JSON list of C-alpha atoms in Angstrom, two decimals:
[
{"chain": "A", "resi": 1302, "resn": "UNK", "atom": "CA", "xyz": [-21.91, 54.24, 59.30]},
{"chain": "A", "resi": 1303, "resn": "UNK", "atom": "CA", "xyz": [-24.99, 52.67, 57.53]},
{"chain": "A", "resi": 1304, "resn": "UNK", "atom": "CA", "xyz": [-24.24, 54.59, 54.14]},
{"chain": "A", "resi": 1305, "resn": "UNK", "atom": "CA", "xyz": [-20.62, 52.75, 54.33]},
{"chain": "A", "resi": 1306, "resn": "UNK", "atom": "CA", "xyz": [-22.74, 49.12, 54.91]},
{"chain": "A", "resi": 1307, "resn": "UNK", "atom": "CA", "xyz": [-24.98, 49.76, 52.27]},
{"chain": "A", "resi": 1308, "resn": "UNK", "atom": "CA", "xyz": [-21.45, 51.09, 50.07]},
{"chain": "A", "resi": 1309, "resn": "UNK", "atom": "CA", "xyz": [-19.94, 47.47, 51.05]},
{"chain": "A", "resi": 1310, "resn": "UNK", "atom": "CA", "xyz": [-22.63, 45.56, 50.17]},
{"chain": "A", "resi": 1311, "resn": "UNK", "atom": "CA", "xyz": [-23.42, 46.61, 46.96]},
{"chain": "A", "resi": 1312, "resn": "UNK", "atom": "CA", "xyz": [-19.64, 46.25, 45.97]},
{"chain": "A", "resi": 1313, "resn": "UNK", "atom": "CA", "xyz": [-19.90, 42.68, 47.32]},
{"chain": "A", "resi": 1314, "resn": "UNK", "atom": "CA", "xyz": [-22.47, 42.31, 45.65]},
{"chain": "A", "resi": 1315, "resn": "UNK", "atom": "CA", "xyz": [-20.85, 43.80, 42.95]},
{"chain": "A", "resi": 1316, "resn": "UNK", "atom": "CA", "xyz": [-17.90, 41.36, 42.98]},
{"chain": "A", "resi": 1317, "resn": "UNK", "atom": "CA", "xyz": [-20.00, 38.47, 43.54]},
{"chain": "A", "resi": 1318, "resn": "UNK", "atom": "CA", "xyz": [-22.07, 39.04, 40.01]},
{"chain": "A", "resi": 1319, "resn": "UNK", "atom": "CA", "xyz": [-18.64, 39.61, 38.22]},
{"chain": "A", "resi": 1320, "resn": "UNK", "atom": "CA", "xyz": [-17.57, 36.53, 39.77]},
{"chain": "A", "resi": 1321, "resn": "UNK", "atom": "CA", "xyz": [-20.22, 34.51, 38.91]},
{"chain": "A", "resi": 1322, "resn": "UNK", "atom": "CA", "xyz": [-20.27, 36.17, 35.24]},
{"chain": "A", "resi": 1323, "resn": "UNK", "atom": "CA", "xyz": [-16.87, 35.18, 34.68]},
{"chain": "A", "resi": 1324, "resn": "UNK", "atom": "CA", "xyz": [-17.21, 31.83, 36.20]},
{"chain": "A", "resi": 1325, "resn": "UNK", "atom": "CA", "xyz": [-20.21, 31.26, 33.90]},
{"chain": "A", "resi": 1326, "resn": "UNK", "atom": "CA", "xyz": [-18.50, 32.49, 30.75]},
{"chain": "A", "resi": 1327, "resn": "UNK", "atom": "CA", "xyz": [-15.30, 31.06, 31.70]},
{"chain": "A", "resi": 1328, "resn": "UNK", "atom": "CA", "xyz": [-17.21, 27.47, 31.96]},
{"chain": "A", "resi": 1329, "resn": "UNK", "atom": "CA", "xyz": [-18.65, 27.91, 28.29]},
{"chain": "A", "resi": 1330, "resn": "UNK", "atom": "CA", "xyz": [-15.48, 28.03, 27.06]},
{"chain": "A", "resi": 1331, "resn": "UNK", "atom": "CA", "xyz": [-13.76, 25.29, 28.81]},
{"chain": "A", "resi": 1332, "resn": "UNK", "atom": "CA", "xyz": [-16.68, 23.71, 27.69]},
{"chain": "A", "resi": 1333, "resn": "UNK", "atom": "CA", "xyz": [-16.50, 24.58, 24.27]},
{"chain": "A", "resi": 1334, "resn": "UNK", "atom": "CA", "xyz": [-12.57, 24.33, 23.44]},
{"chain": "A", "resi": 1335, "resn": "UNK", "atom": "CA", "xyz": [-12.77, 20.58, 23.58]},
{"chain": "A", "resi": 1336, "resn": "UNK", "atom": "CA", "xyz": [-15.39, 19.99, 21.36]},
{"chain": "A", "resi": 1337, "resn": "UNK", "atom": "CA", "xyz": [-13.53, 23.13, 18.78]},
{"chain": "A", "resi": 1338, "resn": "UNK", "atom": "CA", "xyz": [-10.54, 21.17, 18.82]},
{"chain": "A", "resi": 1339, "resn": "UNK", "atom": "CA", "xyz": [-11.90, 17.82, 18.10]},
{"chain": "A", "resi": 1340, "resn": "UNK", "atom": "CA", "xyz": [-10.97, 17.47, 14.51]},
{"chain": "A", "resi": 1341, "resn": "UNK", "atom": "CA", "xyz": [-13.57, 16.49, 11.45]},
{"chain": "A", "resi": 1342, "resn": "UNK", "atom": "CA", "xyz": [-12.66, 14.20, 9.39]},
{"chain": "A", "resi": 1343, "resn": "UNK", "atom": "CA", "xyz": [-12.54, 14.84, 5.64]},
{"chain": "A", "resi": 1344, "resn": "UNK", "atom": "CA", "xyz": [-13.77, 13.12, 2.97]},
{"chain": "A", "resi": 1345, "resn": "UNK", "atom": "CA", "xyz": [-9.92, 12.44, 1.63]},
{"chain": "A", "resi": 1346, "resn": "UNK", "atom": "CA", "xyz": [-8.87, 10.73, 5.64]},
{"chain": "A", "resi": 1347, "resn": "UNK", "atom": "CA", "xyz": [-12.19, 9.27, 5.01]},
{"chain": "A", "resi": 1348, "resn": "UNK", "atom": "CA", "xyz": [-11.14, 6.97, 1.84]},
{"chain": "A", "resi": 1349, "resn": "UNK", "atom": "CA", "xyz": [-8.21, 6.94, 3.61]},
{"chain": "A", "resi": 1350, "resn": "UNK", "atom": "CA", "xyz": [-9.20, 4.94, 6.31]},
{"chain": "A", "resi": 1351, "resn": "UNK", "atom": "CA", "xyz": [-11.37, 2.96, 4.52]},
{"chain": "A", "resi": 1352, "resn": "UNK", "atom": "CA", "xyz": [-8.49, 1.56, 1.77]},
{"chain": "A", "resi": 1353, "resn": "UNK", "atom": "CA", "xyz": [-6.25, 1.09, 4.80]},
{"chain": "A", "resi": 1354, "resn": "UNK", "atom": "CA", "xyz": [-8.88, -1.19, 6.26]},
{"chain": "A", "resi": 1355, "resn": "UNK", "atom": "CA", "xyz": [-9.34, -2.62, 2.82]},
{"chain": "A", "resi": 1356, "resn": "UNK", "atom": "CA", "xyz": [-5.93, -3.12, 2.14]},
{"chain": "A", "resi": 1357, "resn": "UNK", "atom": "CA", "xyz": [-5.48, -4.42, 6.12]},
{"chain": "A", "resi": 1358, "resn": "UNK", "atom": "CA", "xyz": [-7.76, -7.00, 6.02]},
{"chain": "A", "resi": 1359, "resn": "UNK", "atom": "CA", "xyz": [-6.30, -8.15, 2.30]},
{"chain": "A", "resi": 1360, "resn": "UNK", "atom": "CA", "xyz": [-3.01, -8.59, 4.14]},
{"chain": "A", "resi": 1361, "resn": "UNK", "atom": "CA", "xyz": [-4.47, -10.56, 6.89]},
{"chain": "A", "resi": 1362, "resn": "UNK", "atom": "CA", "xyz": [-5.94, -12.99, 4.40]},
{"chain": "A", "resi": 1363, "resn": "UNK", "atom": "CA", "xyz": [-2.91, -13.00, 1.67]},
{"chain": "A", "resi": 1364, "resn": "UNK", "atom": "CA", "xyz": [0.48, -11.65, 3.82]},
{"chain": "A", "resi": 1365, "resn": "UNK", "atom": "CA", "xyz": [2.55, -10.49, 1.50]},
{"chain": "A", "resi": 1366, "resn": "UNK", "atom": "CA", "xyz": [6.45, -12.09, 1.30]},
{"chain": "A", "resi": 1367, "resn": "UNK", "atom": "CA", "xyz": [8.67, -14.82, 1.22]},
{"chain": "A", "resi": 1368, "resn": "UNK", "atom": "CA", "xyz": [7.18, -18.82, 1.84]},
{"chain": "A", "resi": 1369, "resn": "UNK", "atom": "CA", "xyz": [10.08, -20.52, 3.34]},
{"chain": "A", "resi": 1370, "resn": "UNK", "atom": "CA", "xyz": [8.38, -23.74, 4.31]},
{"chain": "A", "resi": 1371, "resn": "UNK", "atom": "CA", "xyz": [8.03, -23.92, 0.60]},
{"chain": "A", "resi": 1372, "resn": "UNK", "atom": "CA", "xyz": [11.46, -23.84, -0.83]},
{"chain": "A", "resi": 1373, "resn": "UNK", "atom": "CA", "xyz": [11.86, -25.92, -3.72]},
{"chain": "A", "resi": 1374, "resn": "UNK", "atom": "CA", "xyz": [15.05, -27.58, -3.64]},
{"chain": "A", "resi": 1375, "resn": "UNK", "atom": "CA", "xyz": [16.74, -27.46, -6.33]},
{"chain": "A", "resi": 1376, "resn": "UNK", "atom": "CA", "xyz": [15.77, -24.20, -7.24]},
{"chain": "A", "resi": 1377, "resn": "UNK", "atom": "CA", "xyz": [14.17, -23.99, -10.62]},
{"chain": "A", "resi": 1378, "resn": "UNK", "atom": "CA", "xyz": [15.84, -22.11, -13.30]},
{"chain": "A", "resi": 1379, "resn": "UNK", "atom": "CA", "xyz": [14.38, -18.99, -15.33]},
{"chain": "A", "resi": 1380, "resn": "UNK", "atom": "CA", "xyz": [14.07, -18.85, -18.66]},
{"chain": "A", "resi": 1381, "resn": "UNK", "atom": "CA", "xyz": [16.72, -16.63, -20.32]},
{"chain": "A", "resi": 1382, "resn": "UNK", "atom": "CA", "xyz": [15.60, -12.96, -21.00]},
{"chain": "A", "resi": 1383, "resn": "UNK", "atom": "CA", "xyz": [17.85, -11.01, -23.33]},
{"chain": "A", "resi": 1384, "resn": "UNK", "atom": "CA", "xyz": [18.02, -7.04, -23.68]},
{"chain": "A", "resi": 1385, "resn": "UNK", "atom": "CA", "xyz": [14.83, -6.38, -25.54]},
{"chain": "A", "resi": 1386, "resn": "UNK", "atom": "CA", "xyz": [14.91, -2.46, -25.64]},
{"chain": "A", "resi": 1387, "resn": "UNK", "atom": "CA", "xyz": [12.66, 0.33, -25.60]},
{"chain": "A", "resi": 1388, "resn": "UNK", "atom": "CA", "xyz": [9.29, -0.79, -24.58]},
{"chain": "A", "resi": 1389, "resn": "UNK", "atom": "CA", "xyz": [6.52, 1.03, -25.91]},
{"chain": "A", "resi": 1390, "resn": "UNK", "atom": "CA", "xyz": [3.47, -1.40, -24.54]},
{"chain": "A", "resi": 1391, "resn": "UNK", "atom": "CA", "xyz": [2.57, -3.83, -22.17]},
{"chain": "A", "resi": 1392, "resn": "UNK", "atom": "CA", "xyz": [3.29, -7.07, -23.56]},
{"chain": "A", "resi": 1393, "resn": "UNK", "atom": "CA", "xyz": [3.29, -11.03, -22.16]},
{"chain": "A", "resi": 1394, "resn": "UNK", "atom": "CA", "xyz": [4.48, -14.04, -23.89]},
{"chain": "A", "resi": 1395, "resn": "UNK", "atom": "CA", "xyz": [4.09, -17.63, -22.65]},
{"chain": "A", "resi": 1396, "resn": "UNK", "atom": "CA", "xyz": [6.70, -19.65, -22.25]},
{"chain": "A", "resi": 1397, "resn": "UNK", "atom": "CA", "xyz": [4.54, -22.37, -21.02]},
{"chain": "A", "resi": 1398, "resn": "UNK", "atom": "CA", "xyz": [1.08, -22.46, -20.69]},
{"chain": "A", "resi": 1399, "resn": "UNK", "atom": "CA", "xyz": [-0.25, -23.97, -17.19]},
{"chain": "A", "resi": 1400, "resn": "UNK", "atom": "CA", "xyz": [-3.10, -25.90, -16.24]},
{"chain": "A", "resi": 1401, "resn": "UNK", "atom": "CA", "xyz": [-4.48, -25.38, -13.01]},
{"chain": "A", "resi": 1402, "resn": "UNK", "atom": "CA", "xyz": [-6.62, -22.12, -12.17]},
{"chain": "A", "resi": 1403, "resn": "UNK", "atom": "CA", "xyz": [-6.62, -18.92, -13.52]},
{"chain": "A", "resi": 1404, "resn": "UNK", "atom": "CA", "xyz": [-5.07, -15.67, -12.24]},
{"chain": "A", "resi": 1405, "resn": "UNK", "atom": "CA", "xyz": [-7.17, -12.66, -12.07]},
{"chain": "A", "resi": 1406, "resn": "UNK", "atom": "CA", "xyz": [-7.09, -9.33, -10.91]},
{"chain": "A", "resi": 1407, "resn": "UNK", "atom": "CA", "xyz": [-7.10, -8.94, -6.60]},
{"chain": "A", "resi": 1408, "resn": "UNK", "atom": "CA", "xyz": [-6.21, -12.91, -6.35]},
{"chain": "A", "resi": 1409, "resn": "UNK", "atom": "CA", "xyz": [-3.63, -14.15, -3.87]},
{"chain": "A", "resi": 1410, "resn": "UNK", "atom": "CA", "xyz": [-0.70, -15.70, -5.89]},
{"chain": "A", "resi": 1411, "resn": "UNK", "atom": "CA", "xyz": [1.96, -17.51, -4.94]},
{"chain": "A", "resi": 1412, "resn": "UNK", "atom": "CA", "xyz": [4.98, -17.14, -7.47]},
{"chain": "A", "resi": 1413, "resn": "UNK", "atom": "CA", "xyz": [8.39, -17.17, -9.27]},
{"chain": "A", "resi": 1414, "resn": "UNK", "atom": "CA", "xyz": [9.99, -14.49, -10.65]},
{"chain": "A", "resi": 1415, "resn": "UNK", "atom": "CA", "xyz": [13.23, -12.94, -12.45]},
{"chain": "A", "resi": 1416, "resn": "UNK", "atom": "CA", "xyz": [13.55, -9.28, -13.46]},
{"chain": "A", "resi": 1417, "resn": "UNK", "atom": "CA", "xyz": [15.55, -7.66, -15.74]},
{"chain": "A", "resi": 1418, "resn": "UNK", "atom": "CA", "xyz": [16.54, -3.70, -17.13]},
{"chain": "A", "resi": 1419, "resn": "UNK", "atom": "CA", "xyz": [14.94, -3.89, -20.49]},
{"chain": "A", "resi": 1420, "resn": "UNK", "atom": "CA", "xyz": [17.84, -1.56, -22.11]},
{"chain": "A", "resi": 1421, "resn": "UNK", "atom": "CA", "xyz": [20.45, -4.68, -21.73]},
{"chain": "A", "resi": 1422, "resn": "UNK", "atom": "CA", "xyz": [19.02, -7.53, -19.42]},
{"chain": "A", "resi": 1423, "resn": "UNK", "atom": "CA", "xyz": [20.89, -6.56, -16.43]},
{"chain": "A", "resi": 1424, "resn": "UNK", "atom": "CA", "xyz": [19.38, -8.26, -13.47]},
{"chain": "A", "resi": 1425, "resn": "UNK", "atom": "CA", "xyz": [18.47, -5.46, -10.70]},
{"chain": "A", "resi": 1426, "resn": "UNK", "atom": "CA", "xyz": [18.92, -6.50, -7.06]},
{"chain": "A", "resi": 1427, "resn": "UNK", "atom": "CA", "xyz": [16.00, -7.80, -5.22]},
{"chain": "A", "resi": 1428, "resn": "UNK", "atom": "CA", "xyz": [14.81, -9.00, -8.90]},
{"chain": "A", "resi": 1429, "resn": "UNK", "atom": "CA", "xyz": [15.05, -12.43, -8.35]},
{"chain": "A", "resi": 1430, "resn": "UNK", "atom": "CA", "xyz": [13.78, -15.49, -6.06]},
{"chain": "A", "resi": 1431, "resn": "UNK", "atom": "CA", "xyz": [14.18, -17.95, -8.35]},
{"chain": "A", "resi": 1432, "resn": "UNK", "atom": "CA", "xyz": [17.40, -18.43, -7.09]},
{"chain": "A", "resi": 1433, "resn": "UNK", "atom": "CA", "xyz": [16.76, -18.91, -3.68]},
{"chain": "A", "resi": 1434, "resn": "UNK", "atom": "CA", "xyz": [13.94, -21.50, -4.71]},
{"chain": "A", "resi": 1435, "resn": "UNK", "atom": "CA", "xyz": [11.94, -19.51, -2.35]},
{"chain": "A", "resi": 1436, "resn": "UNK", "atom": "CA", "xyz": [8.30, -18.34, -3.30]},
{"chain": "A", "resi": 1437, "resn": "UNK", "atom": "CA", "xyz": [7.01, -15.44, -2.85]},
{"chain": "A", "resi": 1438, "resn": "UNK", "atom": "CA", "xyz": [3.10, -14.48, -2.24]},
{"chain": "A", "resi": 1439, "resn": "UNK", "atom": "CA", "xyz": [1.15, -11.49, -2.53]},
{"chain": "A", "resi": 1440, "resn": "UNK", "atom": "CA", "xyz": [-1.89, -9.98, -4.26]},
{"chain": "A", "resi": 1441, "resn": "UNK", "atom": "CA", "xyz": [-1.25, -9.16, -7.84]},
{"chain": "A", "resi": 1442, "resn": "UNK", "atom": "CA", "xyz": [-2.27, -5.70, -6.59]},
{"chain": "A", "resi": 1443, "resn": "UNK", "atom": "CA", "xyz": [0.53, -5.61, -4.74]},
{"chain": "A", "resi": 1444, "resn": "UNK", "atom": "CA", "xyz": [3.04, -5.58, -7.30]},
{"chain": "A", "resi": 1445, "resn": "UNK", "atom": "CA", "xyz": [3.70, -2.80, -9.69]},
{"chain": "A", "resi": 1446, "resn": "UNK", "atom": "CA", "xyz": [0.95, -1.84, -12.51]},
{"chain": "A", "resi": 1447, "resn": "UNK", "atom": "CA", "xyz": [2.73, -3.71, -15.29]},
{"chain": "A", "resi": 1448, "resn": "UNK", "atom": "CA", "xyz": [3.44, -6.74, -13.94]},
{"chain": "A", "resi": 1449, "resn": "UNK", "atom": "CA", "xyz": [-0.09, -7.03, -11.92]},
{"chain": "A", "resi": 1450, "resn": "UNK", "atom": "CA", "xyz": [-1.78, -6.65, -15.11]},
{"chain": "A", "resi": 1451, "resn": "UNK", "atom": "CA", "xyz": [0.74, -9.14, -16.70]},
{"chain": "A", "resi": 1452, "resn": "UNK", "atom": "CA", "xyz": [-0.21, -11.82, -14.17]},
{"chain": "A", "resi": 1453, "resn": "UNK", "atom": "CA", "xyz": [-4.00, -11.85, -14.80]},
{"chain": "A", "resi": 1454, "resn": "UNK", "atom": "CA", "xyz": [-4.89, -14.74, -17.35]},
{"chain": "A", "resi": 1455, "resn": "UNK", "atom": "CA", "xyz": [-1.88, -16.88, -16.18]},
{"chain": "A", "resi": 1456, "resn": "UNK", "atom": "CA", "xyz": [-2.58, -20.66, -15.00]},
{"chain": "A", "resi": 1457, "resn": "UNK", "atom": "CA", "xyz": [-1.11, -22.16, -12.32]},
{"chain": "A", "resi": 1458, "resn": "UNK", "atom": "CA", "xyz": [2.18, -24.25, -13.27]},
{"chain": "A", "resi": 1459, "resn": "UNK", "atom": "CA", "xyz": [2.39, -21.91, -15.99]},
{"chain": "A", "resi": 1460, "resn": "UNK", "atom": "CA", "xyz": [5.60, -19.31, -17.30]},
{"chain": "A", "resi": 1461, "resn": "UNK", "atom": "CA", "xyz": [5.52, -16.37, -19.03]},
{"chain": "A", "resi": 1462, "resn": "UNK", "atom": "CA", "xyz": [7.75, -12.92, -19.64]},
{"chain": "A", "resi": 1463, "resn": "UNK", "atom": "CA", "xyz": [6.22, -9.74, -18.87]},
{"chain": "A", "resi": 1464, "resn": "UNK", "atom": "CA", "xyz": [7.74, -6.81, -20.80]},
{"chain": "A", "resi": 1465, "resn": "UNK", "atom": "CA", "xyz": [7.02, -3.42, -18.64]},
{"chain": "A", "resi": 1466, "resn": "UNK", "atom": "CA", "xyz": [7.10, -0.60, -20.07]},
{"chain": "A", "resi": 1467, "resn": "UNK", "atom": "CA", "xyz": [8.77, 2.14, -17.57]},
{"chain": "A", "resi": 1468, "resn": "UNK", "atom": "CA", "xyz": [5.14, 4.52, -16.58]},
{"chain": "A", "resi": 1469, "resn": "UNK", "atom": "CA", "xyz": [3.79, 0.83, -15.26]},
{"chain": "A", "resi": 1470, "resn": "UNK", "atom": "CA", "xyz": [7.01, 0.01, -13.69]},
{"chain": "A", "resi": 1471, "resn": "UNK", "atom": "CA", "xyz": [8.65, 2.54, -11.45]},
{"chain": "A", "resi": 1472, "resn": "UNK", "atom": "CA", "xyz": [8.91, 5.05, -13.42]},
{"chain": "A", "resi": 1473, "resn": "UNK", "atom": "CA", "xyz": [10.68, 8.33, -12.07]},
{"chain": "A", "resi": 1474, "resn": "UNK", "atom": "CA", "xyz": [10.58, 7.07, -9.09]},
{"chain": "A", "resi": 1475, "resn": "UNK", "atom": "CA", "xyz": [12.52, 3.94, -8.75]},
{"chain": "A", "resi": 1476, "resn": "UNK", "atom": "CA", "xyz": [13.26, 2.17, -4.97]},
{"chain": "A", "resi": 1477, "resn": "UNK", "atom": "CA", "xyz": [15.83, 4.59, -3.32]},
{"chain": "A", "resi": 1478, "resn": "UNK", "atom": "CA", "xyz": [19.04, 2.42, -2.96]},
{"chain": "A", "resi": 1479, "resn": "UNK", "atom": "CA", "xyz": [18.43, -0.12, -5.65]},
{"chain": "A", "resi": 1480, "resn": "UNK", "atom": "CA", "xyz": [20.30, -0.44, -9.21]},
{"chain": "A", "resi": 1481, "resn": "UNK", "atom": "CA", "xyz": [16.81, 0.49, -11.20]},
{"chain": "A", "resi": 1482, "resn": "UNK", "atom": "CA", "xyz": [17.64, 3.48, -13.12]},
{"chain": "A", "resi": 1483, "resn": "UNK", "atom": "CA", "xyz": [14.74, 6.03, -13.44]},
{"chain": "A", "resi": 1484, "resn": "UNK", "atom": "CA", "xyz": [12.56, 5.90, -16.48]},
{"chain": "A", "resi": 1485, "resn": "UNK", "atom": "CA", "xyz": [13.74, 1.73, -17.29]},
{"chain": "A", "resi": 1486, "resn": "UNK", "atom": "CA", "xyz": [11.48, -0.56, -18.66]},
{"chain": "A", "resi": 1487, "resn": "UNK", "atom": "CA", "xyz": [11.67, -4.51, -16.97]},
{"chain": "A", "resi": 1488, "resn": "UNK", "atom": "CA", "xyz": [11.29, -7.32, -18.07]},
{"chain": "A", "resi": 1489, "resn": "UNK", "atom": "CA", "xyz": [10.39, -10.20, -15.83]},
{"chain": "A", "resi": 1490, "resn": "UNK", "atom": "CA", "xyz": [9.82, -14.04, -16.36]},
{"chain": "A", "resi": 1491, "resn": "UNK", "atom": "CA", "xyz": [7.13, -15.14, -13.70]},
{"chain": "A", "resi": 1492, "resn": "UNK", "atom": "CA", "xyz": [6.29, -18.59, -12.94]},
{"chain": "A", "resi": 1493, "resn": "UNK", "atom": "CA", "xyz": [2.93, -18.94, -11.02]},
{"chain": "A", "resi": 1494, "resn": "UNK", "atom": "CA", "xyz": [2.86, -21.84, -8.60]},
{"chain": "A", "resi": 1495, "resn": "UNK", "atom": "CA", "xyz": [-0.35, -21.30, -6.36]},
{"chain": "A", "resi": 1496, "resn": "UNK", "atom": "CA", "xyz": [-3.37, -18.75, -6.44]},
{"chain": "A", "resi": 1497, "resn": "UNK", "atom": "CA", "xyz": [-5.65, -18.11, -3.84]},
{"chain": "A", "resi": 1498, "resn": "UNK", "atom": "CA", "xyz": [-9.08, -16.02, -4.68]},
{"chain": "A", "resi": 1499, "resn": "UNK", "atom": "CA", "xyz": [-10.60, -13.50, -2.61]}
]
């Protein structure tokens, strides 16, 4: 009889040392998972986050679109852009020459414009606001390459035609569902009608 007590309690204790060891070991784990799962952030969601801030708080200071408490009425009239070809470089030409502040690179403008296919002045749809008479605003970083880089150097009140060549337009990659073929150079006339700086 007191061999089978001292039997039972060394397999209780027995039981009660694997019990604890597994409870023990068990706990590191649920203790560690969390923190293995946590993800670290690379350097790449790093800049990530950071332009998206960047570009976040740029929006809250210049929101990009339409300005319909600004509609000019009636609405002012581009000047004509005919078919101009293959275009090889960025190129600007004023039409007139403005005379309030200058547009430079990052600003806040508020703006005019009329686009055009290069190959034979088609206008593309969504190219245009001058008709409406409605302004539009955004950073020139906003817009595509050639036509941001177009803008800088323009006064306000002043009109000019921006001829894009296709790798700072859209290039391969036009907007799905639009009539801008891939590979087409634009040309736009932009009239600049307000800038804000940063």
């Amino acid at each position: 009889m007191a061999a089978s007590t001292s039997q039972t309690q060394r397999l209780i204790i027995w039981i009660i040392a694997v019990v604890m060891t597994v409870g023990t070991i068990g706990s590191f784990f649920i203790f560690m998972l969390p923190q293995a799962n946590t993800p670290v952030k690379t350097d790449t969601q790093k800049e990530y986050e950071r332009q998206l801030a960047e570009y976040q708080k740029e929006q809250a200071t210049c929101p990009s679109g339409p300005i319909q408490d600004k509609k000019v009425d009636p609405a002012p009239t581009p000047a004509t852009v005919e078919a101009a070809g293959d275009i090889k470089d960025l190129k600007t030409e004023d039409i007139t020459v403005g005379d309030g502040a200058t547009v430079k690179s990052g600003d806040c403008v508020e703006l005019f414009y009329h686009g055009v296919l290069a190959a034979d002045a088609k206008a593309f749809q969504g190219g245009d606001n001058y008709a409406e008479g409605i302004p539009y605003r955004s950073r020139t970083t906003g817009f595509v390459p050639g036509f941001a880089e177009g803008l800088v150097g323009m006064k306000i009140g002043g009109e000019r035609k921006i001829f894009i060549p296709s790798e700072k337009a859209y290039g391969a990659n036009p907007p799905e569902g639009g009539d801008i073929p891939a590979n087409a150079d634009l040309v736009f006339v932009v009239k600049v009608i307000g800038i804000y700086t940063k």
